Short mmCIF file of C-alpha atoms and ligand atoms in Angstrom, two decimals:
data_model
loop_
_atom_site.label_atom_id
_atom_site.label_comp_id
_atom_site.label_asym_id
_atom_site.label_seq_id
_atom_site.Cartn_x
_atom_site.Cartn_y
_atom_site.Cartn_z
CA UNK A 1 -99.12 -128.36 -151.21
CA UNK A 2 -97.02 -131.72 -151.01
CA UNK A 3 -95.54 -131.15 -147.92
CA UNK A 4 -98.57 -129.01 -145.96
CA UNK A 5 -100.18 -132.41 -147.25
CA UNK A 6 -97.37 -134.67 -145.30
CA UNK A 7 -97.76 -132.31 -141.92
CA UNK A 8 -101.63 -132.96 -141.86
CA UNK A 9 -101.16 -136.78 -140.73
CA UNK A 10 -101.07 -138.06 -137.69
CA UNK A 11 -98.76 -141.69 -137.11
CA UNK A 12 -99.97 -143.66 -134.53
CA UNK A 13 -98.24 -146.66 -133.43
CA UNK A 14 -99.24 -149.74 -131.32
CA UNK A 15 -98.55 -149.19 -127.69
CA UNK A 16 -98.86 -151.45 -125.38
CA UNK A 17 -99.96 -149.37 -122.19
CA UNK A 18 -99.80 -145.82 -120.83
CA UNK A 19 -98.46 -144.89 -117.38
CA UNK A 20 -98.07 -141.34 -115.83
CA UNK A 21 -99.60 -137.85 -115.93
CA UNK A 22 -101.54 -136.19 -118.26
CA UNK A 23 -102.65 -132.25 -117.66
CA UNK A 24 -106.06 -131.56 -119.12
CA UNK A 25 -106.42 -127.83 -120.90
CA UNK A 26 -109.43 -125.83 -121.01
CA UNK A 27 -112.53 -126.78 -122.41
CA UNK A 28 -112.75 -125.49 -126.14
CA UNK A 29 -116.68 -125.87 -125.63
CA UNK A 30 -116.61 -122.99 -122.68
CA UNK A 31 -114.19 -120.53 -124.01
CA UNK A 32 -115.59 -120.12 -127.50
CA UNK A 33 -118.66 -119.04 -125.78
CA UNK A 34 -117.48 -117.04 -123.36
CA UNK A 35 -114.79 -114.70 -125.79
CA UNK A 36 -118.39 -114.37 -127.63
CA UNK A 37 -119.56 -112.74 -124.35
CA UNK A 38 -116.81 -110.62 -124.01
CA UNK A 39 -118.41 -108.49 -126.61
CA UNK A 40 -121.57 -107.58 -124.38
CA UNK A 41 -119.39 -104.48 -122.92
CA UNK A 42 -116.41 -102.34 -123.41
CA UNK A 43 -112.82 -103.10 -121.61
CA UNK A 44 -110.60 -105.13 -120.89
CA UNK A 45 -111.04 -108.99 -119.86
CA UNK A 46 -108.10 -111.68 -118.94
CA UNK A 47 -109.46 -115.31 -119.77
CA UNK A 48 -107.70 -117.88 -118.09
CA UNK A 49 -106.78 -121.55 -118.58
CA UNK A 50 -107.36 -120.73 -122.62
CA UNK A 51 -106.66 -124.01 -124.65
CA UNK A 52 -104.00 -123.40 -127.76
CA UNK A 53 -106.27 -124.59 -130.39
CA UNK A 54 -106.99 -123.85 -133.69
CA UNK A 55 -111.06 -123.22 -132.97
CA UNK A 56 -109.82 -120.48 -130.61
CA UNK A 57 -107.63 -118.71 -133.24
CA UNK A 58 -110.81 -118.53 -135.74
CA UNK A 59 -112.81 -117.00 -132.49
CA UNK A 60 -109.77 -114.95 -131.85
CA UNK A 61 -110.36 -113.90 -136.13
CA UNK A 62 -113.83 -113.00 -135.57
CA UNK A 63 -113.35 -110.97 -132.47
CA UNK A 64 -110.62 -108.93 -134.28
CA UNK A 65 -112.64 -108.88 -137.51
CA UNK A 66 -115.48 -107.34 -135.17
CA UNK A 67 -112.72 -104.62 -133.72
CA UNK A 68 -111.56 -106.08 -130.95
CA UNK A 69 -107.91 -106.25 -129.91
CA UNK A 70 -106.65 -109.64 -128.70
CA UNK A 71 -103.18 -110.77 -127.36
CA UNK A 72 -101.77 -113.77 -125.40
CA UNK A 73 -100.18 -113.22 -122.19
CA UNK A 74 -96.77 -115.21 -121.74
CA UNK A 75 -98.14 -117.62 -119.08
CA UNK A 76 -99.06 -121.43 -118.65
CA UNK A 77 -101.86 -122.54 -118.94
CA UNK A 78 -102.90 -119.49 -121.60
CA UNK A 79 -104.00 -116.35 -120.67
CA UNK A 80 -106.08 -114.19 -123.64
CA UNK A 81 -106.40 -110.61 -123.27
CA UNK A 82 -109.33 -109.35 -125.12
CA UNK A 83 -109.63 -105.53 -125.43
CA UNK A 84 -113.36 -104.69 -126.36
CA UNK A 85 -113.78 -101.10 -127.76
CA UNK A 86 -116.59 -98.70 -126.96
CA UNK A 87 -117.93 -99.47 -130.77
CA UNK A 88 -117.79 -103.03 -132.29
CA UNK A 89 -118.76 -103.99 -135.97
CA UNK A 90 -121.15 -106.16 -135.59
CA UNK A 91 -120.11 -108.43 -138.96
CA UNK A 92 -118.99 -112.06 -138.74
CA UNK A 93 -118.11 -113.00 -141.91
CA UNK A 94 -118.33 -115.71 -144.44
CA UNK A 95 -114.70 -116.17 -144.72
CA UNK A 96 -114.26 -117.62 -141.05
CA UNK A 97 -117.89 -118.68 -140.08
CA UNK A 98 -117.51 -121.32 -142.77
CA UNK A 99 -114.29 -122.71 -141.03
CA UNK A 100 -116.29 -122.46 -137.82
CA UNK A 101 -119.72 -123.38 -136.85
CA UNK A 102 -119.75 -122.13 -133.45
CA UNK A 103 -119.39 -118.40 -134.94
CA UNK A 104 -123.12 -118.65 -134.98
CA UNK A 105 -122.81 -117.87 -130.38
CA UNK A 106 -121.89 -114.11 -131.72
CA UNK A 107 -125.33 -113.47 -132.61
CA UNK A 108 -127.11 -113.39 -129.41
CA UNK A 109 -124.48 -111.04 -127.89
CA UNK A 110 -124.02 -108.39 -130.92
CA UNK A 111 -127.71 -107.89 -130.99
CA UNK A 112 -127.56 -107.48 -127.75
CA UNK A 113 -125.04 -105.02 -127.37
CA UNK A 114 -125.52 -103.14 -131.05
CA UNK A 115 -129.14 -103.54 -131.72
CA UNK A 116 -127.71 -104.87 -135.12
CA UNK A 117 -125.60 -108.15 -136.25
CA UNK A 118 -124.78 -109.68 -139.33
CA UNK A 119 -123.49 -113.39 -138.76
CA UNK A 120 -123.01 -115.36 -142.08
CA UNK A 121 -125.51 -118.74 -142.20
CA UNK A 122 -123.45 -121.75 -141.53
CA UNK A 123 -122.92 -124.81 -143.24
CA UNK A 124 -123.56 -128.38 -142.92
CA UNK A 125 -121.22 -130.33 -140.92
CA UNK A 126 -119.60 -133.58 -142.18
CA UNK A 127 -121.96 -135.48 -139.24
CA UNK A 128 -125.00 -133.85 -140.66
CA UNK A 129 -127.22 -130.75 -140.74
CA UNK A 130 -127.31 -127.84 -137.64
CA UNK A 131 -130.46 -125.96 -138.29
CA UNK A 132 -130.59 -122.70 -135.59
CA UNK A 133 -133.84 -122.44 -135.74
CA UNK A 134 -133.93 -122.58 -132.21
CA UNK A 135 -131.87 -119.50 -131.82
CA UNK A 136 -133.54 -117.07 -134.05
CA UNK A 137 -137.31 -118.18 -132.96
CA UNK A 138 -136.13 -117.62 -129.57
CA UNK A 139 -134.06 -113.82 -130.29
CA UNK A 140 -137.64 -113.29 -132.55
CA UNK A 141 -139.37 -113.93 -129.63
CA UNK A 142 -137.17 -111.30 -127.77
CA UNK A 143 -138.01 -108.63 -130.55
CA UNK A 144 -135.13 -109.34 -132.73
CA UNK A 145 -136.01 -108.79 -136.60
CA UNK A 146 -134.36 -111.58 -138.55
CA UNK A 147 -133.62 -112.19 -142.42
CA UNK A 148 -131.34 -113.97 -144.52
CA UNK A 149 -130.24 -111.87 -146.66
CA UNK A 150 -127.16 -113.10 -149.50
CA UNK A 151 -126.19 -116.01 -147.09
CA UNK A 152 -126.23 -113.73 -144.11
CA UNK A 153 -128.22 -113.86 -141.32
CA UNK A 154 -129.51 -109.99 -140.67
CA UNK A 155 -131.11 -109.31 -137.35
CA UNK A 156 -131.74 -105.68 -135.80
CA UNK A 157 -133.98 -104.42 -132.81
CA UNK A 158 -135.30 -101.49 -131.02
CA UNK A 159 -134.27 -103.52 -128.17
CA UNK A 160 -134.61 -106.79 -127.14
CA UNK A 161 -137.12 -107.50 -124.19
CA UNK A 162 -137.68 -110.10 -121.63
CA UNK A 163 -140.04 -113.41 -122.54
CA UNK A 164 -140.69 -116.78 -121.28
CA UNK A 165 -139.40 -118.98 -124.07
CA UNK A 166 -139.51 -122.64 -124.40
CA UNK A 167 -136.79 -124.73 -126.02
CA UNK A 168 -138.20 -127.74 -128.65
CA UNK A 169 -134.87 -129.45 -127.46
CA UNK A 170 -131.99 -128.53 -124.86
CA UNK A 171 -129.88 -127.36 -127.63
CA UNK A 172 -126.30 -126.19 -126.36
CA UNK A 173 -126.31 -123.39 -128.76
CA UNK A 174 -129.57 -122.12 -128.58
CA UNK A 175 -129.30 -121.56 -124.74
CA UNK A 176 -125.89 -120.00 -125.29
CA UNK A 177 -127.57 -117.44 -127.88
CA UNK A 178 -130.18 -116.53 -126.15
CA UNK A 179 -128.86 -116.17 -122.47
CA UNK A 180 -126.34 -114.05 -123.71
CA UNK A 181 -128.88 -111.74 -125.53
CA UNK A 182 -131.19 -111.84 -122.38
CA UNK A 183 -128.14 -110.36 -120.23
CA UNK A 184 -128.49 -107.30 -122.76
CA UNK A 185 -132.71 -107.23 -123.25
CA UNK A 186 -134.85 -105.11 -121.02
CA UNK A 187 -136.81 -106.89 -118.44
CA UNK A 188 -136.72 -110.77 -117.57
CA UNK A 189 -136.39 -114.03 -119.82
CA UNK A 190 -137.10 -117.11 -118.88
CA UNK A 191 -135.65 -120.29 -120.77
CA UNK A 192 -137.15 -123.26 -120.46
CA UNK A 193 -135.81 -126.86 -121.34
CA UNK A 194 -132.86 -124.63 -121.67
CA UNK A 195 -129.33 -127.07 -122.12
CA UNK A 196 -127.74 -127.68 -118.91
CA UNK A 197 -124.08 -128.75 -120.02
CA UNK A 198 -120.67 -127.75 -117.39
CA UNK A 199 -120.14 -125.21 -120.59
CA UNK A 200 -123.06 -123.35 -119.76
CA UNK A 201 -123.06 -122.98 -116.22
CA UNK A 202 -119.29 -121.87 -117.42
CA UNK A 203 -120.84 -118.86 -119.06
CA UNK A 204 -123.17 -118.08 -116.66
CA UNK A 205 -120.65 -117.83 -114.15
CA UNK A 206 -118.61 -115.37 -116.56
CA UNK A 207 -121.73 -113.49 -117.23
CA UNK A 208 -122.52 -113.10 -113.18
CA UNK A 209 -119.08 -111.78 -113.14
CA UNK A 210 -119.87 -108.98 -115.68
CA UNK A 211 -122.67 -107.92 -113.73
CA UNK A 212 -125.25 -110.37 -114.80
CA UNK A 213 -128.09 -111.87 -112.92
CA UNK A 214 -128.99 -115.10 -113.72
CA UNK A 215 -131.36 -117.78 -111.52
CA UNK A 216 -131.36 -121.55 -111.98
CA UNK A 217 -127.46 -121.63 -112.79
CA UNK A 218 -127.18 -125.80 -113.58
CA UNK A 219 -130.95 -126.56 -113.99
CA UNK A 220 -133.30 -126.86 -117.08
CA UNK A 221 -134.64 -123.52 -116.16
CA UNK A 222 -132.95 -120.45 -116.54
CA UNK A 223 -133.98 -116.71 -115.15
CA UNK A 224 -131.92 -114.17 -116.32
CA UNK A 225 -132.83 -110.07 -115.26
CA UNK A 226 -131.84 -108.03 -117.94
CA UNK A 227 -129.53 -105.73 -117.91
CA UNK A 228 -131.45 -102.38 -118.30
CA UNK A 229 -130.55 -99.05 -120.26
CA UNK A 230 -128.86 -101.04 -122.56
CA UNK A 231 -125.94 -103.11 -121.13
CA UNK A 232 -124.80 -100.38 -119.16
CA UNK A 233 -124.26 -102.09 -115.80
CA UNK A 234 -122.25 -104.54 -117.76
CA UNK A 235 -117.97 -104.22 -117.37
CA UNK A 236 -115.32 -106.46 -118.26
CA UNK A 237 -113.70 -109.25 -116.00
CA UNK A 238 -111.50 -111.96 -115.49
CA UNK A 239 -112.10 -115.76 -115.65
CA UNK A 240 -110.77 -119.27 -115.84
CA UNK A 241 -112.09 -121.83 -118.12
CA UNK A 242 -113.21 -124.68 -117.08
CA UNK A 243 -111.41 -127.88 -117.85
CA UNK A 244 -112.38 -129.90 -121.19
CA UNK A 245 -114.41 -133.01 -119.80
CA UNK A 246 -114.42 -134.46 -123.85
CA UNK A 247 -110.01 -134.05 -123.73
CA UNK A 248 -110.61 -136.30 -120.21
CA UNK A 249 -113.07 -138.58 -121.53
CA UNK A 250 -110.40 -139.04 -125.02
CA UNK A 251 -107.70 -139.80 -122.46
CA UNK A 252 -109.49 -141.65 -120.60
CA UNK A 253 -110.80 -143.95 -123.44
CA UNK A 254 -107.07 -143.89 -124.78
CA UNK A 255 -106.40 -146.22 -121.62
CA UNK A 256 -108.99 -148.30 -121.61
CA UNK A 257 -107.69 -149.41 -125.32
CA UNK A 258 -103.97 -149.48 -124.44
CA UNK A 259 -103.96 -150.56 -120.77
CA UNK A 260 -102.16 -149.22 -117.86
CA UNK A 261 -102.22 -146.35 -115.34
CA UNK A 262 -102.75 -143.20 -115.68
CA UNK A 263 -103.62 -139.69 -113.64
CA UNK A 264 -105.75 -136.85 -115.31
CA UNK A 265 -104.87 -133.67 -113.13
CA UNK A 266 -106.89 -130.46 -113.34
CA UNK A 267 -109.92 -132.07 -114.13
CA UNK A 268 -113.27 -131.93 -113.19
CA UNK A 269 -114.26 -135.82 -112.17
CA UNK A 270 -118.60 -134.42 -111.47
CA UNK A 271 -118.74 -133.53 -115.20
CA UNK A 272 -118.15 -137.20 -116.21
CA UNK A 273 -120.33 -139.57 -114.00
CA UNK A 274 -122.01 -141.16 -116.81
CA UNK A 275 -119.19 -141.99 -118.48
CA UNK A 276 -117.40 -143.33 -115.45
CA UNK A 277 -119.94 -145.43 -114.92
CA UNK A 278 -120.25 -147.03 -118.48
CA UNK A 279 -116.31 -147.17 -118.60
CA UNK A 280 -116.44 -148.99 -114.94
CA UNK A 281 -119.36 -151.54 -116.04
CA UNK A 282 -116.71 -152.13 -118.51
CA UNK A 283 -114.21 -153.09 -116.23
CA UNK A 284 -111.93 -149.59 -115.74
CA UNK A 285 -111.42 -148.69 -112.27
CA UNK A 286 -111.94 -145.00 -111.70
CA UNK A 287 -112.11 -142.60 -108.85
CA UNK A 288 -111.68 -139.00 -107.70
CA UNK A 289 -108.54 -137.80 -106.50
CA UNK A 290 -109.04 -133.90 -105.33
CA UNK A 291 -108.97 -132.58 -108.99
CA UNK A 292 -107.19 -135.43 -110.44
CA UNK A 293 -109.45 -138.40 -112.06
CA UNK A 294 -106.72 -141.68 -111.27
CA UNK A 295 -108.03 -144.60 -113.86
CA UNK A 296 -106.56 -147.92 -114.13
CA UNK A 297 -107.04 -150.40 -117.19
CA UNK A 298 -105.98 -154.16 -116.82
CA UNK A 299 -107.48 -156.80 -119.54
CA UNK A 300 -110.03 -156.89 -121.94
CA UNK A 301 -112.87 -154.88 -120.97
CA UNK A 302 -116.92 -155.88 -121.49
CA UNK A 303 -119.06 -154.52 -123.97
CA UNK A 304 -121.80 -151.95 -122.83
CA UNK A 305 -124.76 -150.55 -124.30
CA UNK A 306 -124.65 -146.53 -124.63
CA UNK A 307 -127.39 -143.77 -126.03
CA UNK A 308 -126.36 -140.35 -125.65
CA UNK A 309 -128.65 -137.55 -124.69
CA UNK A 310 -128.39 -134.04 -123.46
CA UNK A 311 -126.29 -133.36 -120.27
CA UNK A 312 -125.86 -135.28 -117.63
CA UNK A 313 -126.54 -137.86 -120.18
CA UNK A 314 -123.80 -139.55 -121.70
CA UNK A 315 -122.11 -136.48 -124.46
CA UNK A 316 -122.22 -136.95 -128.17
CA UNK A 317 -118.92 -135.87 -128.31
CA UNK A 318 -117.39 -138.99 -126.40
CA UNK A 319 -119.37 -141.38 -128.72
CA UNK A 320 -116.30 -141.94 -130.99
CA UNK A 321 -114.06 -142.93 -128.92
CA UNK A 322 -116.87 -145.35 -126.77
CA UNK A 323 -117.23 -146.93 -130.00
CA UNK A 324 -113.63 -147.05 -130.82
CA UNK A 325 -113.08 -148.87 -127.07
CA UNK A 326 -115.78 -150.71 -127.96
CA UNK A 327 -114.28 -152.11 -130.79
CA UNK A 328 -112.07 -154.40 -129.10
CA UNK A 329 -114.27 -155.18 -126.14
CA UNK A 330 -115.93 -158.71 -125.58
CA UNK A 331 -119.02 -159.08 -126.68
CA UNK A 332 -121.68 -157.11 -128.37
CA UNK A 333 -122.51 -153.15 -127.46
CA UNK A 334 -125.52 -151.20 -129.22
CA UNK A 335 -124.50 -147.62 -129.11
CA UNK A 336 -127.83 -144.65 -130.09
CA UNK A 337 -126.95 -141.41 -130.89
CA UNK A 338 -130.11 -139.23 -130.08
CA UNK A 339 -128.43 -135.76 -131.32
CA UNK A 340 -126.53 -135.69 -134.57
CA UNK A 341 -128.29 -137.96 -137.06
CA UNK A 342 -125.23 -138.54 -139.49
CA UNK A 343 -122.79 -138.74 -136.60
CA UNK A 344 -121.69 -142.13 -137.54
CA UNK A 345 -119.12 -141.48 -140.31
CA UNK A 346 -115.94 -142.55 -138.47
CA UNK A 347 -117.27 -145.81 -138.31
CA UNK A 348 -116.63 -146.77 -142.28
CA UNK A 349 -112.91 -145.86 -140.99
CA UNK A 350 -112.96 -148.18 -138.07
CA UNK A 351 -113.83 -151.47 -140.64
CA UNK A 352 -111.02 -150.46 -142.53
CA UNK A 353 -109.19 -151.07 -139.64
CA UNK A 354 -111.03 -154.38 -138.98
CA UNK A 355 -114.05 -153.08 -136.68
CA UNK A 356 -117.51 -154.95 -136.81
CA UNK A 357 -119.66 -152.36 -136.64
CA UNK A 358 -123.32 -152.47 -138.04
CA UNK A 359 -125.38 -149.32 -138.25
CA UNK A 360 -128.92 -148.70 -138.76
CA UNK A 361 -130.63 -145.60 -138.90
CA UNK A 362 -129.21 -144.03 -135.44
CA UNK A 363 -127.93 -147.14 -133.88
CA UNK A 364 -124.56 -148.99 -134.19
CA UNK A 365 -124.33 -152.34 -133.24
CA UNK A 366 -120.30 -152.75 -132.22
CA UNK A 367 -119.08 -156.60 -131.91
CA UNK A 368 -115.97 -156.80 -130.35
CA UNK A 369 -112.90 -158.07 -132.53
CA UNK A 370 -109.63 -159.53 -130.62
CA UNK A 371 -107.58 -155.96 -132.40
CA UNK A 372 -107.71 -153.79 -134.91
CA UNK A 373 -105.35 -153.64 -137.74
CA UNK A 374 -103.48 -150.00 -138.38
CA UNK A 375 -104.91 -148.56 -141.85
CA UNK A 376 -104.75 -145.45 -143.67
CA UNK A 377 -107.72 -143.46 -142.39
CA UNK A 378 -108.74 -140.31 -142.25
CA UNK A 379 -110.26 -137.36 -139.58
CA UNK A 380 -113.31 -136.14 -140.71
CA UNK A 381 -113.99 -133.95 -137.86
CA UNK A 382 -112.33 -133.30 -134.47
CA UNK A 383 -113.79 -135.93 -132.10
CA UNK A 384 -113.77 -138.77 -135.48
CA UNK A 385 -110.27 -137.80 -135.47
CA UNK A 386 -109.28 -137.98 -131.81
CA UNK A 387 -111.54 -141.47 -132.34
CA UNK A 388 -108.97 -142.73 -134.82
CA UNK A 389 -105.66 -141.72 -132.64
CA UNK A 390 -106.81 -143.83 -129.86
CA UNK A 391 -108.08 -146.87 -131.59
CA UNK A 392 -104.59 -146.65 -133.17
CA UNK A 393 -103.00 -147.33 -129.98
CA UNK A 394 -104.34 -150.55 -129.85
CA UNK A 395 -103.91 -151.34 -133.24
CA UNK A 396 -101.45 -153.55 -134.94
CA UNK A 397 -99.05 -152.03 -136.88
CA UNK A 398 -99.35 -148.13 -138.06
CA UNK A 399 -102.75 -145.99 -138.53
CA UNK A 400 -102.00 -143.02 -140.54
CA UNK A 401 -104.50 -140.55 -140.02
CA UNK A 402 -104.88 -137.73 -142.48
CA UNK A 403 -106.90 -134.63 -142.20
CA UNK A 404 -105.19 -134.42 -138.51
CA UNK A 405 -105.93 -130.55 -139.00
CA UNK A 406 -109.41 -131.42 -137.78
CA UNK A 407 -108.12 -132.77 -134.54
CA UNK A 408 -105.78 -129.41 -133.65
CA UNK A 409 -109.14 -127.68 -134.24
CA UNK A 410 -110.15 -129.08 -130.52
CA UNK A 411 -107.13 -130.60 -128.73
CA UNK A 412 -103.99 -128.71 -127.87
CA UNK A 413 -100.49 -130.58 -127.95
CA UNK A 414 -102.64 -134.03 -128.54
CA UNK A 415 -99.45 -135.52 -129.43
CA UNK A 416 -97.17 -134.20 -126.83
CA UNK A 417 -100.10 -135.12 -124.03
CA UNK A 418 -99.79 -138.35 -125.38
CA UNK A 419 -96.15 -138.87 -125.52
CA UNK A 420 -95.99 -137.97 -122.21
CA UNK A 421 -97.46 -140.58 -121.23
CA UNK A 422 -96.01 -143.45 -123.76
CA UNK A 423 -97.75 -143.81 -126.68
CA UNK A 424 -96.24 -144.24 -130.07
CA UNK A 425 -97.86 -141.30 -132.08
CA UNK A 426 -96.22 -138.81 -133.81
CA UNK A 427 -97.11 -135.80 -136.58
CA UNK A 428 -95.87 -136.01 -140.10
C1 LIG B 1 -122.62 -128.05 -129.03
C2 LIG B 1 -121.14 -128.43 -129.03
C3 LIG B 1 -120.94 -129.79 -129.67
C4 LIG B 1 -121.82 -130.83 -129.01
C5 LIG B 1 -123.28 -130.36 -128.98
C6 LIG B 1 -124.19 -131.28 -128.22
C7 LIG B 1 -120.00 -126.32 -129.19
C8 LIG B 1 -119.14 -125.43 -130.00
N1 LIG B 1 -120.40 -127.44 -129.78
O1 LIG B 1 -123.02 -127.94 -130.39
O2 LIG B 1 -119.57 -130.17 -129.51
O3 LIG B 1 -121.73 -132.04 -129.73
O4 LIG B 1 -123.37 -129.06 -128.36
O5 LIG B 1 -123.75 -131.46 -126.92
O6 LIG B 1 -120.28 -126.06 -128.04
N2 LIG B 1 -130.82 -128.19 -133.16
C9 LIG B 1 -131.91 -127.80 -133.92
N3 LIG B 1 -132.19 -126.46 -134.01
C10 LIG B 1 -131.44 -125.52 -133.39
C11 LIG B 1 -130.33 -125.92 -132.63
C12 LIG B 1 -130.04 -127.27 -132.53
O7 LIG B 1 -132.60 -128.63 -134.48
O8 LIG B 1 -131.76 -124.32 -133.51
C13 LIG B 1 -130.51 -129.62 -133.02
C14 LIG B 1 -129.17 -129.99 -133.66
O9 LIG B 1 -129.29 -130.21 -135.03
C15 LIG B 1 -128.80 -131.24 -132.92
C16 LIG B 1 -129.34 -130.96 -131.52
O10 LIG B 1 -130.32 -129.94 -131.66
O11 LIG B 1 -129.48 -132.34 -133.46
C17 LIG B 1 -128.27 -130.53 -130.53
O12 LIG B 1 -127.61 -129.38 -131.01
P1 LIG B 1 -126.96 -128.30 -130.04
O13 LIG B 1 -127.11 -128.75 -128.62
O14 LIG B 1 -127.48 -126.97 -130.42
O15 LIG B 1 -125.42 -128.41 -130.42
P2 LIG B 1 -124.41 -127.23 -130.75
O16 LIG B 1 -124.63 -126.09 -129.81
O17 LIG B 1 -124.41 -126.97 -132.20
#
């Protein structure tokens, strides 16, 4: 326990710019989604540009858990072989969907494909509750019968059908769950307000390549034509993952603590306007460079107000490390989160490494302190960690991060990326 204990901590030392190149991986946020898909038909599929992270070995879990075979190919970047079998189980159970939230994405596809699926209800999150009601009003809507059941969600069908559904809220999930049952329901869905994140259009893409039909690929509106007789024109395929705009936006960020030069190569530079454009009101200069992002960092950057909102708003996910930056910025930055109501529990870390950070209700108001001191801190979830690595950079002295576990959960070779490219941070 002692030493698993001392290999869970991250070191981070201060450093006093970053130069070079830094290769993004694939997004975590697209893959999950799509191995879910994978289970809409029988064969064989080779996915791409797969991120080595610890979220994709709990997917990788619940596919075999479900009967599938899975194997990594000997390339690089990572190529997963899923083998889907004629018959699945359609069971995701407790034991891994309380590790892993997103197990909640195999729903919409096993009831699809089955008629039948048993995904167990998950938790809380440390940055607050994630109801689903979205998801099973909308598979209800679809002719899905749903009860929970012993901490299971239990949902069968005669067989889905096609509906016009309208979303409260684009909610990532939701849209994920229920395009992925439309591909399988008989006739045609329409989602409205539906989330229009890269990640999606991702899985759309992968779906279209199975055979799908889907209208409005990008927009708020989504028309999918159902697959008829069951799935049947559905087959297996091959696909590359996106790149991970939140690893660009960490990197990014990273900079624009430390100072310096950097290029971001295979990444996607039109999934990140917003945030270029708050970074560059900062004072970062940024531009495209084919399918590099080149981003240069000289002095103290400017504070900047932020809110974030549903894609192409600015993400959630980068809001740690914004207020991290923001930290050490001049002047005074009021940053809203409008998604995750408790998202804000990083910040007690950040004043024990010196931050002034107010928060009420879902607004932070960030002064701007000269540096932070290093402090003993801890990850509680991926991007809070990643938060903490980077405002370590630019701290004084050491930040030892514990919980790091939470940070392999979404970033592969963190360290190594980071190394690469001079910082002082090393695993313990
Ligand atoms: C996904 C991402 C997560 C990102 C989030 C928002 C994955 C694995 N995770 O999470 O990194 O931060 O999108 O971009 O892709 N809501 C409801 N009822 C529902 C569904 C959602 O009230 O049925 C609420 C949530 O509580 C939250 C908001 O809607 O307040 C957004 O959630 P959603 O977009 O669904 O996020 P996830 O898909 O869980």
């Amino acid at each position: 326990m002692q030493s698993h204990d001392r290999r869970d901590r991250l070191i981070v030392q201060s450093t006093d710019s970053l130069e070079g190149v830094i290769d993004i991986s694939g997004a975590k946020n697209s893959v999950l989604k799509i191995m879910a898909a994978t289970l809409l038909a029988e064969g064989e599929y080779k996915l791409h540009n797969v991120p080595r992270i610890t979220d994709v070995d709990l997917m990788i879990e619940l596919l075999c858990a479900v009967g599938c075979e899975v194997a990594w190919a000997d390339t690089s970047p990572a190529t997963l072989i899923i083998t889907v079998p004629a018959d699945i189980n359609p069971v995701a159970p407790y034991e891994i969907v309380e590790k892993f939230r997103a197990s909640i994405v195999l729903l919409g596809p096993m009831l699809g494909r089955c008629g039948e699926a048993r995904v167990a209800l998950p938790g809380g999150d440390d940055f607050g509750p994630r109801p689903i009601d979205m998801h099973l009003h909308g598979l209800k809507q679809m002719g899905a019968h749903i009860k929970v059941v012993h901490g299971n969600i239990e949902a069968a069908t005669k067989g889905l059908f096609g509906v016009r559904t309208t979303l409260d809220f684009p909610s990532v999930g939701a849209t994920e769950n229920l395009l992925m049952a439309a591909v399988a329901a008989e006739g045609v869905t329409v989602i409205d307000n539906a989330a229009r994140e890269p990640e999606i259009s991702d899985l759309c893409k992968f779906l279209t390549a199975m055979g799908a039909s889907i209208n409005g690929v990008g927009s708020s509106t989504l028309e999918i034509q159902g697959t008829t007789a069951q799935h049947r024109a559905l087959q297996a395929t091959d696909h590359t993952v996106i790149p991970d705009r939140v690893e660009v936006a960490t990197y990014l960020i990273a900079l624009g603590i430390t100072r310096g030069d950097l290029t971001i190569t295979r990444a996607r530079y039109g999934h990140i306007m917003l945030l270029v454009q708050k970074l560059s009101d900062m004072g970062m200069r940024i531009r495209s460079d084919g399918d590099s992002i080149r981003a240069t960092s000289v002095g103290r950057l400017k504070s900047v107000d932020c809110a974030t909102l549903p894609y192409p708003g600015l993400a959630t996910d980068y809001k740690p490390f914004l207020v991290a930056l923001l930290a050490t910025a001049s002047g005074v930055s009021i940053v809203t989160e409008n998604l995750f109501a408790g998202r804000f529990r990083y910040i007690d870390e950040l004043r024990r490494m010196g931050a002034d950070i107010h928060t009420d209700s879902h607004h932070a108001v960030v002064r701007g302190v000269d540096r932070l001191s290093g402090a003993p801190v801890k990850a509680h979830d991926i991007r809070a960690g990643a938060a903490l690595a980077v405002a370590g950079l630019g701290a004084k002295g050491t930040t030892m991060i514990s919980d790091a576990h939470h940070i392999a959960r979404g970033y592969e070779d963190i360290v190594g990326k980071l190394c690469g490219v001079g910082a002082r941070i090393s695993s313990d």
